[in-house]
Short mmCIF file of C-alpha atoms in Angstrom, two decimals:
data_model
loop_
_atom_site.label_atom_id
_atom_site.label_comp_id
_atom_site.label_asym_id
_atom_site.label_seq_id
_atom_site.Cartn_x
_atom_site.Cartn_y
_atom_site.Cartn_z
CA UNK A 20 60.36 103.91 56.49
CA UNK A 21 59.67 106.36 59.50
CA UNK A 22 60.27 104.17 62.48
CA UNK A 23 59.96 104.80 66.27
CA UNK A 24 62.55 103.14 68.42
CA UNK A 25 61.21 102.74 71.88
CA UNK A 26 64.83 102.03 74.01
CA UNK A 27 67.53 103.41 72.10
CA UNK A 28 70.10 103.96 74.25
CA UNK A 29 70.87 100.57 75.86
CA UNK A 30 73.37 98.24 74.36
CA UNK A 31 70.31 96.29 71.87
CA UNK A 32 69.00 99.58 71.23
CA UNK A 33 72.05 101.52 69.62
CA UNK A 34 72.73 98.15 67.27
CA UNK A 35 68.81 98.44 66.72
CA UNK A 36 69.86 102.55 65.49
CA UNK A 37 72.63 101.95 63.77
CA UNK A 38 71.54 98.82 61.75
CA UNK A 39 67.97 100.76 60.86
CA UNK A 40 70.10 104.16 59.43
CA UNK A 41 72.18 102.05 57.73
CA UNK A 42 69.33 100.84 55.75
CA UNK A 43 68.25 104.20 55.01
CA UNK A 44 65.17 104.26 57.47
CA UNK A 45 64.57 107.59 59.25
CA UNK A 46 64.71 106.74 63.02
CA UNK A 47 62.95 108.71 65.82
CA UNK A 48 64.64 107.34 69.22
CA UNK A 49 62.59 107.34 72.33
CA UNK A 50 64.05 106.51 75.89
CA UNK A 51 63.74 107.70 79.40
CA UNK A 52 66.26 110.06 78.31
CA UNK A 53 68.78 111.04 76.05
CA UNK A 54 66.24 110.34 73.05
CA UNK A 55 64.77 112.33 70.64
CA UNK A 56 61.53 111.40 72.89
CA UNK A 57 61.43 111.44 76.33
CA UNK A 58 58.95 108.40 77.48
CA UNK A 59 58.73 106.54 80.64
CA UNK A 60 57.22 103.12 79.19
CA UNK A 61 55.25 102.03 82.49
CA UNK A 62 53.06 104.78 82.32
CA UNK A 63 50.34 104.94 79.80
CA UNK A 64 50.22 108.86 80.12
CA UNK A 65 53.51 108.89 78.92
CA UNK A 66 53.25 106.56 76.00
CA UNK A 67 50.16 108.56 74.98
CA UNK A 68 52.34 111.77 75.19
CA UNK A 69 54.89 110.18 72.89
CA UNK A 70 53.01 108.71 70.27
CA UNK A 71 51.19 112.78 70.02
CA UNK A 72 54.40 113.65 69.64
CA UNK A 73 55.65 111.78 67.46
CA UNK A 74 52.31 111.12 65.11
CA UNK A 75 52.22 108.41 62.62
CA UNK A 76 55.04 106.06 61.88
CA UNK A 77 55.73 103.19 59.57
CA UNK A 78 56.89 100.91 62.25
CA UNK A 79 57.55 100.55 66.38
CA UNK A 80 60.56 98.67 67.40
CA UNK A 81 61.24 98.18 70.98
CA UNK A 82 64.48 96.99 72.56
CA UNK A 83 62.73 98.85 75.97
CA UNK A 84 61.78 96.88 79.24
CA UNK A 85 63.34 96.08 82.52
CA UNK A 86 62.92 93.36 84.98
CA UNK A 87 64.00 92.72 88.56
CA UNK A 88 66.65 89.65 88.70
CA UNK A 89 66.67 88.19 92.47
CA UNK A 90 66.85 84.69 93.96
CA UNK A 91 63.11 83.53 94.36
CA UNK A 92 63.47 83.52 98.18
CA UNK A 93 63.82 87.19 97.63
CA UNK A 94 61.59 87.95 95.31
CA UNK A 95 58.68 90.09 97.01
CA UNK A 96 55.26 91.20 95.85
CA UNK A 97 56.20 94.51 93.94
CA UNK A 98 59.22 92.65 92.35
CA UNK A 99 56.43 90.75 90.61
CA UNK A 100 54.45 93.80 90.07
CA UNK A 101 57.85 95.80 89.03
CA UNK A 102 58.44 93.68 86.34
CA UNK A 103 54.93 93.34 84.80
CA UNK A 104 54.73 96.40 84.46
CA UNK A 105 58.28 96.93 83.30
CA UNK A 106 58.56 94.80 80.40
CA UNK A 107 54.97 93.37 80.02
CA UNK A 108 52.22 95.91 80.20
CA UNK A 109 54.54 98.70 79.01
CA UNK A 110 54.86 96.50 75.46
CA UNK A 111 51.15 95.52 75.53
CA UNK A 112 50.59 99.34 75.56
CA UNK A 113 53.17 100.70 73.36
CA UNK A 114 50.69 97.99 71.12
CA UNK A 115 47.39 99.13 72.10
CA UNK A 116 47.81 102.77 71.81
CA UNK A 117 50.02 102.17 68.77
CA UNK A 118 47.12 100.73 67.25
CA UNK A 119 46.17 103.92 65.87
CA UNK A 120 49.39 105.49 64.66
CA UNK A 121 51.30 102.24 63.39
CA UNK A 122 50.67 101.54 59.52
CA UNK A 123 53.28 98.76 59.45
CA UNK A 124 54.40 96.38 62.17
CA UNK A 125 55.50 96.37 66.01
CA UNK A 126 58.40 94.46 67.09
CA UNK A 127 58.52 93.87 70.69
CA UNK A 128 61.85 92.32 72.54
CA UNK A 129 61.79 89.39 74.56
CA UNK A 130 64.31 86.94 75.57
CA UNK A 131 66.12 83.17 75.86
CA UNK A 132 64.47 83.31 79.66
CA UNK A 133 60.90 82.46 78.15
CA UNK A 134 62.61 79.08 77.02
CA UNK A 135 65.46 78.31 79.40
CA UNK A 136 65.65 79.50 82.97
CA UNK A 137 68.42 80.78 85.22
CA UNK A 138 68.25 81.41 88.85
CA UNK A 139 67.29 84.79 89.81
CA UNK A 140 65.23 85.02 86.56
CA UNK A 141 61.90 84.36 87.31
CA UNK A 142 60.21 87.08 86.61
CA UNK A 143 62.40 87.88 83.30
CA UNK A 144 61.13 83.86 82.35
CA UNK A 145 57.49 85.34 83.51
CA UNK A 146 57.94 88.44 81.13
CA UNK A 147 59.46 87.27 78.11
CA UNK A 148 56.62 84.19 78.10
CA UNK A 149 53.73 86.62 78.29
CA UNK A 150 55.38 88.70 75.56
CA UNK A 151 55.77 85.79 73.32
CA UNK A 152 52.45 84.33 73.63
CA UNK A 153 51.26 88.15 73.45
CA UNK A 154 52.62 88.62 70.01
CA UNK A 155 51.11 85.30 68.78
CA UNK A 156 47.77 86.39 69.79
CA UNK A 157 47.39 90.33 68.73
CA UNK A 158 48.87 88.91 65.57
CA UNK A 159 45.84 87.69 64.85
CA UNK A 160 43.74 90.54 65.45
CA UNK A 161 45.97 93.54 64.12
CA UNK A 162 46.14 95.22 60.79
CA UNK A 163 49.83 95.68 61.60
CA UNK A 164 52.09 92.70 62.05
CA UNK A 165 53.38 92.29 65.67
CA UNK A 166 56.76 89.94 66.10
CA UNK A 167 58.89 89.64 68.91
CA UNK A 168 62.65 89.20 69.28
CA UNK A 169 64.26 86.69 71.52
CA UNK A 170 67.87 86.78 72.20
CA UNK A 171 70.18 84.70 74.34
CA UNK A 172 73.33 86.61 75.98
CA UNK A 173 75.11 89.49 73.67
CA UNK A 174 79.11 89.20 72.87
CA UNK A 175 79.09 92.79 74.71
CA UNK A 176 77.16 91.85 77.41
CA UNK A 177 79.92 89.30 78.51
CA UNK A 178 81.77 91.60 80.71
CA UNK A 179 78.82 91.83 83.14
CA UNK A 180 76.44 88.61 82.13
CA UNK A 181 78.36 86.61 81.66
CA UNK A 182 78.77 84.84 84.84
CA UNK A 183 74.78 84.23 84.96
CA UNK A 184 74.86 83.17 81.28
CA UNK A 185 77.35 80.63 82.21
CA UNK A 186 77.88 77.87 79.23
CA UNK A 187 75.41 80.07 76.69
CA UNK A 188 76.91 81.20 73.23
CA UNK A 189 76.89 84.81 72.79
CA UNK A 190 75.31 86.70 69.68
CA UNK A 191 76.96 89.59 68.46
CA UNK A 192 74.12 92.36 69.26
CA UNK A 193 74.00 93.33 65.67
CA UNK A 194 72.57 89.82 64.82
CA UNK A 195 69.29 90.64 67.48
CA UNK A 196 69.59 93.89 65.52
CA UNK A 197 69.01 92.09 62.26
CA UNK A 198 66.37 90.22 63.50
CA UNK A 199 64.44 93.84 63.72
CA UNK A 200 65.04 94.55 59.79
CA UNK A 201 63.72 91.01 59.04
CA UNK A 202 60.77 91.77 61.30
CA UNK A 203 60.44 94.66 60.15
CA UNK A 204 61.22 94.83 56.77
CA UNK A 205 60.03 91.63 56.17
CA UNK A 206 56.44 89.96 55.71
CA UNK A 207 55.31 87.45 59.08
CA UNK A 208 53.23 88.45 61.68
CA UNK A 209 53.20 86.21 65.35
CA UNK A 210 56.59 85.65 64.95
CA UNK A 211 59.13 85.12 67.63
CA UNK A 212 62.56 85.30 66.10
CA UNK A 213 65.18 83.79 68.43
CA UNK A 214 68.60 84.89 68.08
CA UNK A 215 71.16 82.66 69.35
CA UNK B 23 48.85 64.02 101.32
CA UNK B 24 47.01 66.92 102.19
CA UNK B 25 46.40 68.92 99.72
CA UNK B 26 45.03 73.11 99.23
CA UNK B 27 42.96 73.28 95.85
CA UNK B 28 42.43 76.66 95.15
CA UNK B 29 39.37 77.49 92.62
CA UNK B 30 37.80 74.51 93.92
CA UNK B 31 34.47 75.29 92.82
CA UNK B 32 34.80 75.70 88.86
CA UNK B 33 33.93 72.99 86.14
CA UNK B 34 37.77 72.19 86.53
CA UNK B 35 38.21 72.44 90.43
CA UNK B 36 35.05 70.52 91.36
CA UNK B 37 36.88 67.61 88.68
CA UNK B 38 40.37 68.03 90.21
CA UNK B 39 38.63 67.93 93.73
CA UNK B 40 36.92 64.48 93.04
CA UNK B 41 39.77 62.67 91.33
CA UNK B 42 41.98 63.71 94.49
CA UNK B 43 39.38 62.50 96.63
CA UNK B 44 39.12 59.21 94.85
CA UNK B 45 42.91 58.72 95.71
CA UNK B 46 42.13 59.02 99.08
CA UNK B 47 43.98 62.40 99.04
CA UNK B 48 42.45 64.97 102.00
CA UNK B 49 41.53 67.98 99.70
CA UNK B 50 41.05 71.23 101.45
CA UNK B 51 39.06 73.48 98.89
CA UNK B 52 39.59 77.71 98.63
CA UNK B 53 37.40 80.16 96.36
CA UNK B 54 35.90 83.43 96.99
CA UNK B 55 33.47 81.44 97.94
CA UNK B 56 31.30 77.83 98.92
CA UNK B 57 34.69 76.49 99.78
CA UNK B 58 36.63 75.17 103.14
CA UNK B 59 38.47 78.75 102.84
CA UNK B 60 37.40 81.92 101.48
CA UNK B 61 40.71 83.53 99.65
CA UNK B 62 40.67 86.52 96.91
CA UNK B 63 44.26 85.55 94.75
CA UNK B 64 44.15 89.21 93.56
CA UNK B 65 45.00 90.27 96.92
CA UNK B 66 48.27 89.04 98.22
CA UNK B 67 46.63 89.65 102.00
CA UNK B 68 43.48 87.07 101.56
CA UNK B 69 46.60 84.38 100.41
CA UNK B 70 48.42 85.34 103.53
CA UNK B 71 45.34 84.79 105.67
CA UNK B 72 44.74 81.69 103.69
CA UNK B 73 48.14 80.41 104.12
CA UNK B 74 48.11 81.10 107.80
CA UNK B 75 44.67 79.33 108.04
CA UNK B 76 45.33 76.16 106.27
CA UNK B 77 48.47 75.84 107.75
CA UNK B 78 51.18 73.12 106.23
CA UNK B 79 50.25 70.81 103.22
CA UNK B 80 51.85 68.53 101.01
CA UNK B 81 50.58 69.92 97.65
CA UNK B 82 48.95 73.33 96.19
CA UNK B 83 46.60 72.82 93.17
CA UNK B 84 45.26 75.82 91.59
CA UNK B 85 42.34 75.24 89.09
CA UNK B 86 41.74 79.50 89.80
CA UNK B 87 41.93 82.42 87.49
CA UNK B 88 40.25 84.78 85.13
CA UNK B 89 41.11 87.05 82.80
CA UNK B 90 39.06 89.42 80.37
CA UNK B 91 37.80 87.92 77.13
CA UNK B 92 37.75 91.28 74.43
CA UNK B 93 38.73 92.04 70.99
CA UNK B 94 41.80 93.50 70.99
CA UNK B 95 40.40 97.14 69.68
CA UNK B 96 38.39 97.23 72.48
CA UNK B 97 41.16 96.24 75.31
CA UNK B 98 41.27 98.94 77.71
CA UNK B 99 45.16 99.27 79.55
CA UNK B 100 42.69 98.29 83.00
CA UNK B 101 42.02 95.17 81.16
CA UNK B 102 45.43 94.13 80.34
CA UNK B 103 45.82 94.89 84.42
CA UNK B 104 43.41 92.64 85.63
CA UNK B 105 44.32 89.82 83.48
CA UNK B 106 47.43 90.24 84.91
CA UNK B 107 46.32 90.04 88.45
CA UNK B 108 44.06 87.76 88.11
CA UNK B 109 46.07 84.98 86.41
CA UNK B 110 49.49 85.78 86.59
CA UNK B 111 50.32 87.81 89.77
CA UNK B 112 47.68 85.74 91.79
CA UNK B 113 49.35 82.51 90.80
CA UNK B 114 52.55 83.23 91.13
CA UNK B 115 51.94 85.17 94.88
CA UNK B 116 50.21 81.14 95.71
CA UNK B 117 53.93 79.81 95.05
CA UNK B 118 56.00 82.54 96.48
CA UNK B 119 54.40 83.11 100.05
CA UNK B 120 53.42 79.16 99.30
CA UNK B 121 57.23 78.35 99.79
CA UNK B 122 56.67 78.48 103.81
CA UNK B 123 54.24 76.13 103.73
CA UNK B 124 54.37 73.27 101.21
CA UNK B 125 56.26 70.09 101.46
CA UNK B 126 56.04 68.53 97.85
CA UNK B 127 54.62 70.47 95.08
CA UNK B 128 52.63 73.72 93.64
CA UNK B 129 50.37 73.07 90.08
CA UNK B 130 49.25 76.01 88.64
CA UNK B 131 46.89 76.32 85.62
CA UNK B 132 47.54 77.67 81.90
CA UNK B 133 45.73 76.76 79.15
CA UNK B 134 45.82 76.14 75.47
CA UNK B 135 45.96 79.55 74.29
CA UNK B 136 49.73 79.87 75.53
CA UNK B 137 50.59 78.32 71.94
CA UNK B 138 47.01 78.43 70.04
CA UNK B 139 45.53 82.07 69.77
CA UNK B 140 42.00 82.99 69.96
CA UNK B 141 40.33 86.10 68.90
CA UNK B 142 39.44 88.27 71.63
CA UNK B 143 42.08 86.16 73.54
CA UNK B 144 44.90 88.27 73.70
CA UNK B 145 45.30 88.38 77.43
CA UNK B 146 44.61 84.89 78.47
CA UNK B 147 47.21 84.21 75.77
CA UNK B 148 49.76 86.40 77.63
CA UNK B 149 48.54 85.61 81.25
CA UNK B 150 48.71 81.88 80.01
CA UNK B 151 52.90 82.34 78.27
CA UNK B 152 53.43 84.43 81.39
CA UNK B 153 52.85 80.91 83.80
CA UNK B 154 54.06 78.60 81.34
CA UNK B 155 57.62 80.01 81.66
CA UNK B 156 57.52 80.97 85.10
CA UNK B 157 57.22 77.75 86.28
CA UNK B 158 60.26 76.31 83.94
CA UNK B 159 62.13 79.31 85.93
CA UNK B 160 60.94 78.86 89.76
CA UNK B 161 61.34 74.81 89.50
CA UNK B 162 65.33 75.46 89.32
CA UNK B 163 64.79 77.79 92.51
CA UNK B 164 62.43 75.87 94.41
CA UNK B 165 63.00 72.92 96.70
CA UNK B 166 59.36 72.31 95.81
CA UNK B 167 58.10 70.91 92.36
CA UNK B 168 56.56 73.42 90.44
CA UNK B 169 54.22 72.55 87.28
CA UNK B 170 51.36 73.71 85.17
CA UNK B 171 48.24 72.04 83.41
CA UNK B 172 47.62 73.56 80.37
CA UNK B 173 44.20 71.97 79.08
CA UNK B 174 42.19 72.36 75.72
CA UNK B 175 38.70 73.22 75.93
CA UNK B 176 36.47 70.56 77.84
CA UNK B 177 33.69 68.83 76.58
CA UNK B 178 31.74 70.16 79.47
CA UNK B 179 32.55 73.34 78.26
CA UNK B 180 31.65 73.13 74.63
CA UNK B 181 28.16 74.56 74.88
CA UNK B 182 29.14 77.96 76.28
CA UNK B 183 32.75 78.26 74.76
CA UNK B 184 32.46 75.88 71.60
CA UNK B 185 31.68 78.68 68.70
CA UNK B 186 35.28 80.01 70.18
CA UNK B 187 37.27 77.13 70.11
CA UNK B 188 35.99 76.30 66.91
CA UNK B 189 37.63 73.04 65.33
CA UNK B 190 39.19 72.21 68.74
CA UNK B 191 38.71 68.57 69.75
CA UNK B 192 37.22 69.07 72.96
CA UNK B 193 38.77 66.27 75.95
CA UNK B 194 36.87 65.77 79.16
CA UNK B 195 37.86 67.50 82.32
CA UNK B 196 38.87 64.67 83.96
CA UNK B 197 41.72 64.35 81.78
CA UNK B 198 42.43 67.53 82.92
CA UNK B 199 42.27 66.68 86.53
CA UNK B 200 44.11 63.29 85.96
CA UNK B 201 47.26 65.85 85.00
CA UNK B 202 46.73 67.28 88.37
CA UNK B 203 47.38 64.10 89.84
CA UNK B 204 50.71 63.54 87.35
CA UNK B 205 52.08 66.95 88.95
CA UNK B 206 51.27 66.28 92.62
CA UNK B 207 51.74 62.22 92.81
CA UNK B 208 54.71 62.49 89.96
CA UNK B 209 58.30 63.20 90.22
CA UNK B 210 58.91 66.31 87.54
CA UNK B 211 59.58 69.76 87.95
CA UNK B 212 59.13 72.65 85.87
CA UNK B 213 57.13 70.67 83.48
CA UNK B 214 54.04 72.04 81.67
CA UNK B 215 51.61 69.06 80.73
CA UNK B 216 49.40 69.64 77.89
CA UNK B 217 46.09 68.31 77.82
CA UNK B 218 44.55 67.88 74.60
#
């Protein structure tokens, strides 16, 4: 399959890669930089330029989306808005205007903070719900199937997560990577796969 | 207790108003408009001025929010916006600059399609995942309770929503409102309570 991979370069993104080329899929990477694509995910423009670049794929996979982690107390009003529009409307929108040039499925990421909280996490709890009750519902409407992944801490995201993620079990990345094939390669649609 | 009900004037808020009021609660009623206060939740500054006017209460009950109701090939990226503001953002800017001024507890709403998905309910579904977890995730932070009432259709509603909900057993508002009073009179956090 031809399959665009929105957030390739961070740590979920290069399992994503390497796991999809392993399986013989032709990958075109997108990321702020360092991509085959260049796209800046929070702004529509953007994702329109990318997916004229890039024309029609098989599949989208994003491992894309960032979220502001503070203690509540500190959270302020464009924190909020920040991370909307970082994890949330950017993977609405790589959906809606993907509409068009996706024959297969989306798979959006997510995460373990829809189902159990940590301080400073709000608005990564507020993100990864939306997403997960997002997929459920354009699942139903879509040609294409739409799943989300939802993993808890990585085993090489220790080093610097660790301390938040205290008393979690890490997941190699390459199982959340696998998680992708099964989306992808595989046959449900409103699916939220949790890893770990 | 005195308590700030915002969306007081809705098939919901007018119930959640009267079953406080039969408790003997003092209810002090916000909407856009017909109410004690005049707040817009889309705009953080209206909250601040509503804050400021109401002053110090025990609880904050919102029965407010809206979000656009569109099949999902005809969901403009402005849409996904305001659904955003309206539900999510709005609600979660009543807790955060809420957190100077209430003693025991903040309620937001949610509503069914968090976990059942609707046609042409793609955003509520998202705005209503988005709450859902973000109240699991402030409760930890909060010193305040934090909870949400996610409700079913009513049976009030059934003549202008019914062909939508179609095979949904419909419950009265009131049981709606009663989970209100669960949240503010109860002793959980972080919980959401399902109605229906």
């Amino acid at each position: 399959m031809r399959i665009l991979l929105v957030g390739a370069t961070g740590t979920l993104g290069q399992s994503v890669r390497e796991v999809l080329r392993e399986r013989s899929h032709e990958v075109v990477t997108a990321s702020r930089k360092g991509s085959d694509v260049s796209v800046d995910i929070t702004d529509p423009e953007s994702i329109r330029a990318m997916y004229e670049q890039v024309g029609k794929v098989h599949a989208v996979a994003s491992a894309a989306g960032s979220v502001p982690w503070l203690p509540f107390g500190e959270l302020r009003y464009q924190d909020v808005l920040d991370g909307v529009a970082g994890k949330v409307v950017s993977q609405v929108e790589l959906v809606r205007q993907g509409a068009a040039y996706v024959a297969g499925s989306f798979t959006l990421i997510t995460g373990v903070l829809a189902r159990e909280p940590l301080r400073t996490g709000a608005v990564a709890s507020l993100a990864n719900g939306a997403i997960e009750a997002f997929v459920r519902a354009a699942a139903i409407e879509l040609p294409q199937r739409v799943n989300a992944v939802s993993p808890t801490i990585f085993t090489e995201s220790v080093d610097v997560y660790g301390d938040l993620f205290v008393g979690f079990e890490p997941v190699p990345v390459r199982q959340a990577a696998n998680a992708y094939v099964r989306s992808i390669e595989g046959h449900q649609t409103g699916q939220v796969y949790m890893v770990g």
